[in-house]
Amino acid sequence: YDATIQRGVQSFQASNGLTPTGIVDKRTLAALNVPAAARLRQLRTNLARLQDLAKNKDKRYIVVNIPAAQIEAVEGDRVVSRHAGVVGKIDRQTPLLSSTIHELNFNPVWHLPPTVIDKDLIPKIQDMAKRGQDALAKYSIDAYGGDGRKLDSSKINWASGAARGLTFRQQPGPENPLGFVKINFHNSHSVYMHDTPSQTLFGRNFRAASSGCVRISGIEHLAAWLMAEQGWTAERVLAMKKSGERLDVRLKKPVPLYFVYITAWATEDGVIQFRRDLYNKDGIGPIASAY
């Protein structure tokens, strides 16, 4: 295992979305074991997907590639901003969609969706209650009844099914999972793009960890690009982050948005890139989703 082999392994890792350590770990070995015939089928499948995406004539748009967990701002057929992302878990998949971004919420209030309430919040509340802790107080989350009135968390029976029917909101702050900005677009899946206080997730190879929404690294640059035509600068966006001020801004000219599923493509230097078939949409079985 000399320097030449090590460089070859690093090159392979980089072209498969893995950290180029040069170490043949479990993920690298799984990627190496994907047969050439399966890769050829992926290339053919993704050629059709790319051709479909290329039909759009938008001069300025954003594309989210779900398997790559990558977000790109495109202007004049050139990528002007590229960001690592976090996408939906295998059991809470980020949907494929086409929409337009119409609004940004700075320092937003988080309205917890039903899936998060049922699968994450209520179990967390029940677990902490056993230890005499109040999860709602700890995370600055408020509970509301059907009449819209704020409830005293200490008087709620968390073991009853009725608790899952309550409404929950989390105020802006360091614990708010939306971070300092939320990007809205019309869709039937109740998903959106947003900042996150959990920045360490962006350094992982495997970044399918959300409930379907898309978290974006360096989102302040994307927000500034979206609002540049309205006179916003990167400095102004960062000032909103620092101030904590609540502000909703509608885009005068909505920006097209595409959530796509591309697991294979070629870069300008001719290197073929492959990514894990995260949601098994390529039709080649689990062999290409094992890493």
Coordinates of N, CA and C in Angstrom, one line a residue, residues 46-160:
N46 N -29.5 8.5 -14.5 CA -29.3 9.9 -14.2 C -29.1 10.8 -15.4
L47 N -28.7 10.3 -16.5 CA -28.7 11.1 -17.7 C -30.1 11.6 -18.1
A48 N -31.1 10.8 -17.9 CA -32.4 11.2 -18.2 C -32.9 12.3 -17.1
R49 N -32.5 12.1 -15.9 CA -32.8 13.1 -14.9 C -32.2 14.4 -15.2
L50 N -30.9 14.4 -15.6 CA -30.2 15.6 -15.9 C -30.8 16.3 -17.1
Q51 N -31.2 15.5 -18.1 CA -31.8 16.1 -19.3 C -33.1 16.8 -19.0
D52 N -33.8 16.2 -18.1 CA -35.1 16.8 -17.6 C -34.8 18.1 -16.9
L53 N -33.8 18.1 -16.0 CA -33.5 19.3 -15.3 C -33.0 20.4 -16.2
A54 N -32.3 20.0 -17.3 CA -31.7 21.0 -18.2 C -32.8 21.7 -19.1
K55 N -34.0 21.2 -19.0 CA -35.1 21.8 -19.8 C -35.5 23.1 -19.3
N56 N -35.2 23.4 -18.0 CA -35.7 24.6 -17.4 C -34.8 25.8 -18.0
K57 N -35.5 26.9 -18.3 CA -34.9 28.0 -18.9 C -34.6 29.2 -18.0
D58 N -34.7 28.9 -16.7 CA -34.5 29.9 -15.7 C -33.0 30.4 -15.7
K59 N -32.9 31.7 -15.6 CA -31.6 32.3 -15.6 C -31.0 32.4 -14.2
R60 N -31.8 32.3 -13.3 CA -31.4 32.4 -11.9 C -32.3 31.4 -11.0
Y61 N -31.6 30.4 -10.4 CA -32.4 29.4 -9.7 C -31.5 28.7 -8.6
I62 N -32.2 27.9 -7.8 CA -31.5 27.1 -6.8 C -31.9 25.6 -7.0
V63 N -30.9 24.8 -6.9 CA -31.1 23.3 -7.1 C -30.6 22.6 -5.8
V64 N -31.4 21.7 -5.3 CA -31.0 20.9 -4.1 C -30.9 19.5 -4.6
N65 N -29.6 19.0 -4.6 CA -29.4 17.6 -5.0 C -29.5 16.7 -3.8
I66 N -30.6 16.0 -3.6 CA -30.8 15.3 -2.3 C -29.8 14.2 -2.0
P67 N -29.4 13.3 -2.9 CA -28.4 12.2 -2.6 C -27.0 12.8 -2.2
A68 N -26.7 13.9 -2.9 CA -25.4 14.6 -2.6 C -25.5 15.5 -1.4
A69 N -26.7 15.8 -0.9 CA -26.9 16.7 0.2 C -26.2 18.0 -0.1
Q70 N -26.4 18.5 -1.3 CA -25.7 19.7 -1.8 C -26.7 20.7 -2.4
I71 N -26.5 22.0 -2.1 CA -27.3 23.0 -2.6 C -26.5 24.0 -3.5
E72 N -27.0 24.3 -4.7 CA -26.3 25.2 -5.6 C -27.2 26.4 -6.0
A73 N -26.6 27.6 -6.0 CA -27.3 28.8 -6.6 C -26.7 28.9 -8.0
V74 N -27.6 29.0 -9.0 CA -27.1 29.0 -10.3 C -27.6 30.3 -11.0
E75 N -26.7 31.0 -11.7 CA -27.0 32.2 -12.4 C -26.2 32.3 -13.7
G76 N -27.0 32.5 -14.8 CA -26.4 32.5 -16.1 C -25.6 31.2 -16.4
D77 N -26.2 30.1 -16.1 CA -25.6 28.8 -16.3 C -24.4 28.5 -15.6
R78 N -24.1 29.2 -14.6 CA -22.9 29.0 -13.7 C -23.3 28.9 -12.3
V79 N -22.6 28.0 -11.6 CA -22.8 27.8 -10.1 C -22.1 29.0 -9.4
V80 N -22.8 29.8 -8.8 CA -22.2 31.0 -8.1 C -22.0 30.8 -6.6
S81 N -22.7 29.7 -6.1 CA -22.6 29.5 -4.7 C -23.0 28.0 -4.4
R82 N -22.1 27.3 -3.7 CA -22.4 25.9 -3.5 C -22.3 25.6 -2.0
H83 N -23.2 24.8 -1.4 CA -23.3 24.6 0.0 C -23.6 23.2 0.3
A84 N -23.0 22.7 1.4 CA -23.3 21.4 2.0 C -24.7 21.5 2.7
G85 N -25.4 20.4 2.7 CA -26.7 20.4 3.3 C -26.9 19.2 4.1
V86 N -28.1 19.2 4.8 CA -28.5 18.0 5.5 C -30.0 17.7 5.0
V87 N -30.2 16.5 4.6 CA -31.5 16.2 4.0 C -32.2 15.1 4.9
G88 N -33.4 14.7 4.4 CA -34.3 13.8 5.2 C -33.7 12.4 5.4
K89 N -34.0 11.9 6.6 CA -33.6 10.5 7.0 C -34.3 9.6 6.0
I90 N -33.8 8.3 6.0 CA -34.4 7.3 5.1 C -35.9 7.2 5.4
D91 N -36.3 7.3 6.6 CA -37.8 7.1 7.0 C -38.5 8.4 7.0
R92 N -37.8 9.5 6.7 CA -38.5 10.9 6.6 C -37.9 11.6 5.4
Q93 N -38.2 11.1 4.3 CA -37.4 11.6 3.1 C -37.8 13.0 2.6
T94 N -36.7 13.7 2.1 CA -37.0 15.0 1.5 C -37.6 14.7 0.1
P95 N -38.7 15.4 -0.2 CA -39.4 15.1 -1.4 C -38.8 15.7 -2.6
L96 N -39.1 15.2 -3.8 CA -38.7 15.8 -5.1 C -39.8 16.8 -5.3
L97 N -39.4 18.0 -5.8 CA -40.4 19.1 -6.1 C -39.8 20.2 -6.9
S98 N -40.7 21.0 -7.5 CA -40.3 22.2 -8.2 C -41.2 23.3 -7.6
S99 N -40.6 24.4 -7.3 CA -41.4 25.5 -6.6 C -40.6 26.8 -6.9
T100 N -41.1 27.8 -6.2 CA -40.4 29.1 -6.2 C -40.2 29.6 -4.8
I101 N -39.0 30.2 -4.5 CA -38.8 30.8 -3.1 C -39.4 32.1 -3.1
H102 N -40.3 32.4 -2.1 CA -41.0 33.6 -2.1 C -40.8 34.5 -0.8
E103 N -40.2 33.9 0.2 CA -40.1 34.6 1.5 C -39.0 34.0 2.3
L104 N -38.4 35.0 3.1 CA -37.4 34.6 4.1 C -37.8 35.1 5.5
N105 N -37.7 34.2 6.5 CA -38.0 34.6 7.8 C -36.7 34.6 8.6
F106 N -36.4 35.8 9.1 CA -35.2 36.0 10.0 C -35.6 35.8 11.4
N107 N -34.8 35.0 12.1 CA -35.0 34.6 13.5 C -36.4 34.2 13.7
P108 N -36.8 33.1 13.0 CA -38.2 32.7 13.0 C -38.6 31.9 14.3
V109 N -39.9 31.9 14.5 CA -40.5 31.0 15.5 C -40.7 29.6 14.8
W110 N -40.4 28.6 15.5 CA -40.6 27.2 14.9 C -41.9 26.6 15.3
H111 N -42.7 26.4 14.3 CA -44.0 25.7 14.6 C -43.8 24.2 14.3
L112 N -43.7 23.4 15.4 CA -43.3 22.0 15.3 C -44.3 21.2 14.4
P113 N -43.8 20.5 13.4 CA -44.7 19.7 12.6 C -45.2 18.5 13.3
P114 N -46.3 17.9 12.9 CA -46.9 16.7 13.6 C -45.9 15.5 13.7
T115 N -45.1 15.3 12.7 CA -44.2 14.1 12.7 C -43.1 14.3 13.8
V116 N -42.6 15.5 13.9 CA -41.6 15.8 15.0 C -42.2 15.8 16.4
I117 N -43.5 16.2 16.5 CA -44.2 16.2 17.8 C -44.4 14.7 18.2
D118 N -44.8 13.9 17.3 CA -45.1 12.5 17.6 C -43.9 11.6 17.8
K119 N -42.9 11.8 17.0 CA -41.8 10.9 17.0 C -40.6 11.4 17.8
D120 N -40.5 12.7 18.0 CA -39.3 13.3 18.7 C -39.7 14.0 20.0
L121 N -40.6 15.0 19.9 CA -40.9 15.8 21.1 C -41.5 15.1 22.2
I122 N -42.7 14.4 22.0 CA -43.4 13.7 23.1 C -42.5 12.7 23.8
P123 N -41.8 11.8 23.0 CA -40.9 10.8 23.7 C -39.8 11.5 24.5
K124 N -39.3 12.7 24.0 CA -38.3 13.4 24.7 C -38.9 14.0 26.0
I125 N -40.1 14.5 25.9 CA -40.7 15.1 27.1 C -41.0 14.0 28.2
Q126 N -41.5 12.8 27.7 CA -41.8 11.7 28.6 C -40.5 11.2 29.3
D127 N -39.4 11.1 28.5 CA -38.2 10.6 29.1 C -37.6 11.6 30.1
M128 N -37.6 12.9 29.8 CA -37.1 13.8 30.7 C -38.0 14.0 32.0
A129 N -39.3 13.8 31.8 CA -40.2 13.9 32.9 C -39.9 12.8 34.0
K130 N -39.4 11.6 33.5 CA -39.1 10.6 34.4 C -37.9 11.0 35.4
R131 N -37.1 11.9 34.9 CA -36.0 12.4 35.6 C -36.3 13.7 36.3
G132 N -37.6 14.1 36.3 CA -38.0 15.3 37.0 C -37.6 16.5 36.3
Q133 N -37.4 16.5 35.0 CA -37.0 17.6 34.1 C -38.1 18.0 33.2
D134 N -38.2 19.3 32.9 CA -39.2 19.9 32.0 C -38.6 20.2 30.7
A135 N -38.8 19.4 29.7 CA -38.2 19.5 28.4 C -38.7 20.9 27.7
L136 N -39.9 21.2 27.9 CA -40.4 22.5 27.3 C -39.7 23.7 27.8
A137 N -39.5 23.7 29.1 CA -38.8 24.8 29.7 C -37.3 24.8 29.3
K138 N -36.7 23.7 29.2 CA -35.3 23.6 28.8 C -35.1 24.1 27.4
Y139 N -36.0 23.8 26.5 CA -35.8 24.1 25.1 C -36.6 25.4 24.6
S140 N -37.2 26.0 25.6 CA -38.0 27.3 25.3 C -39.1 27.0 24.3
I141 N -39.8 25.9 24.5 CA -41.0 25.5 23.7 C -42.3 25.8 24.5
D142 N -43.2 26.3 23.8 CA -44.5 26.6 24.4 C -45.6 25.7 23.8
A143 N -46.5 25.2 24.7 CA -47.6 24.3 24.3 C -48.9 25.1 24.3
Y144 N -49.8 24.8 23.3 CA -51.0 25.6 23.1 C -52.2 24.5 22.9
G145 N -53.3 24.8 23.6 CA -54.5 24.0 23.4 C -55.2 24.3 22.1
G146 N -56.3 23.6 21.9 CA -57.1 23.8 20.7 C -57.7 25.2 20.6
D147 N -57.9 25.9 21.8 CA -58.4 27.2 21.7 C -57.4 28.3 21.6
G148 N -56.1 27.8 21.4 CA -55.0 28.8 21.1 C -54.4 29.3 22.4
R149 N -54.8 28.9 23.6 CA -54.3 29.4 24.8 C -53.0 28.6 25.2
K150 N -52.0 29.4 25.7 CA -50.8 28.8 26.2 C -51.1 28.0 27.4
L151 N -50.5 26.8 27.5 CA -50.7 25.8 28.6 C -49.5 25.8 29.6
D152 N -49.8 25.4 30.8 CA -48.8 25.2 31.8 C -48.3 23.8 31.6
S153 N -47.0 23.6 31.2 CA -46.5 22.3 30.9 C -46.6 21.3 32.1
S154 N -46.5 21.9 33.3 CA -46.5 21.0 34.5 C -47.9 20.4 34.7
K155 N -48.9 20.9 34.1 CA -50.3 20.4 34.3 C -50.8 19.6 33.1
I156 N -49.9 19.3 32.2 CA -50.3 18.5 31.0 C -50.0 17.0 31.3
N157 N -50.9 16.1 31.0 CA -50.7 14.7 31.1 C -50.0 14.2 29.9
W158 N -48.7 14.0 30.0 CA -47.9 13.7 28.8 C -48.1 12.2 28.4
A159 N -48.7 11.4 29.3 CA -48.9 10.0 28.9 C -50.2 9.8 28.1
S160 N -51.0 10.8 28.1 CA -52.3 10.7 27.3 C -52.1 11.0 25.9

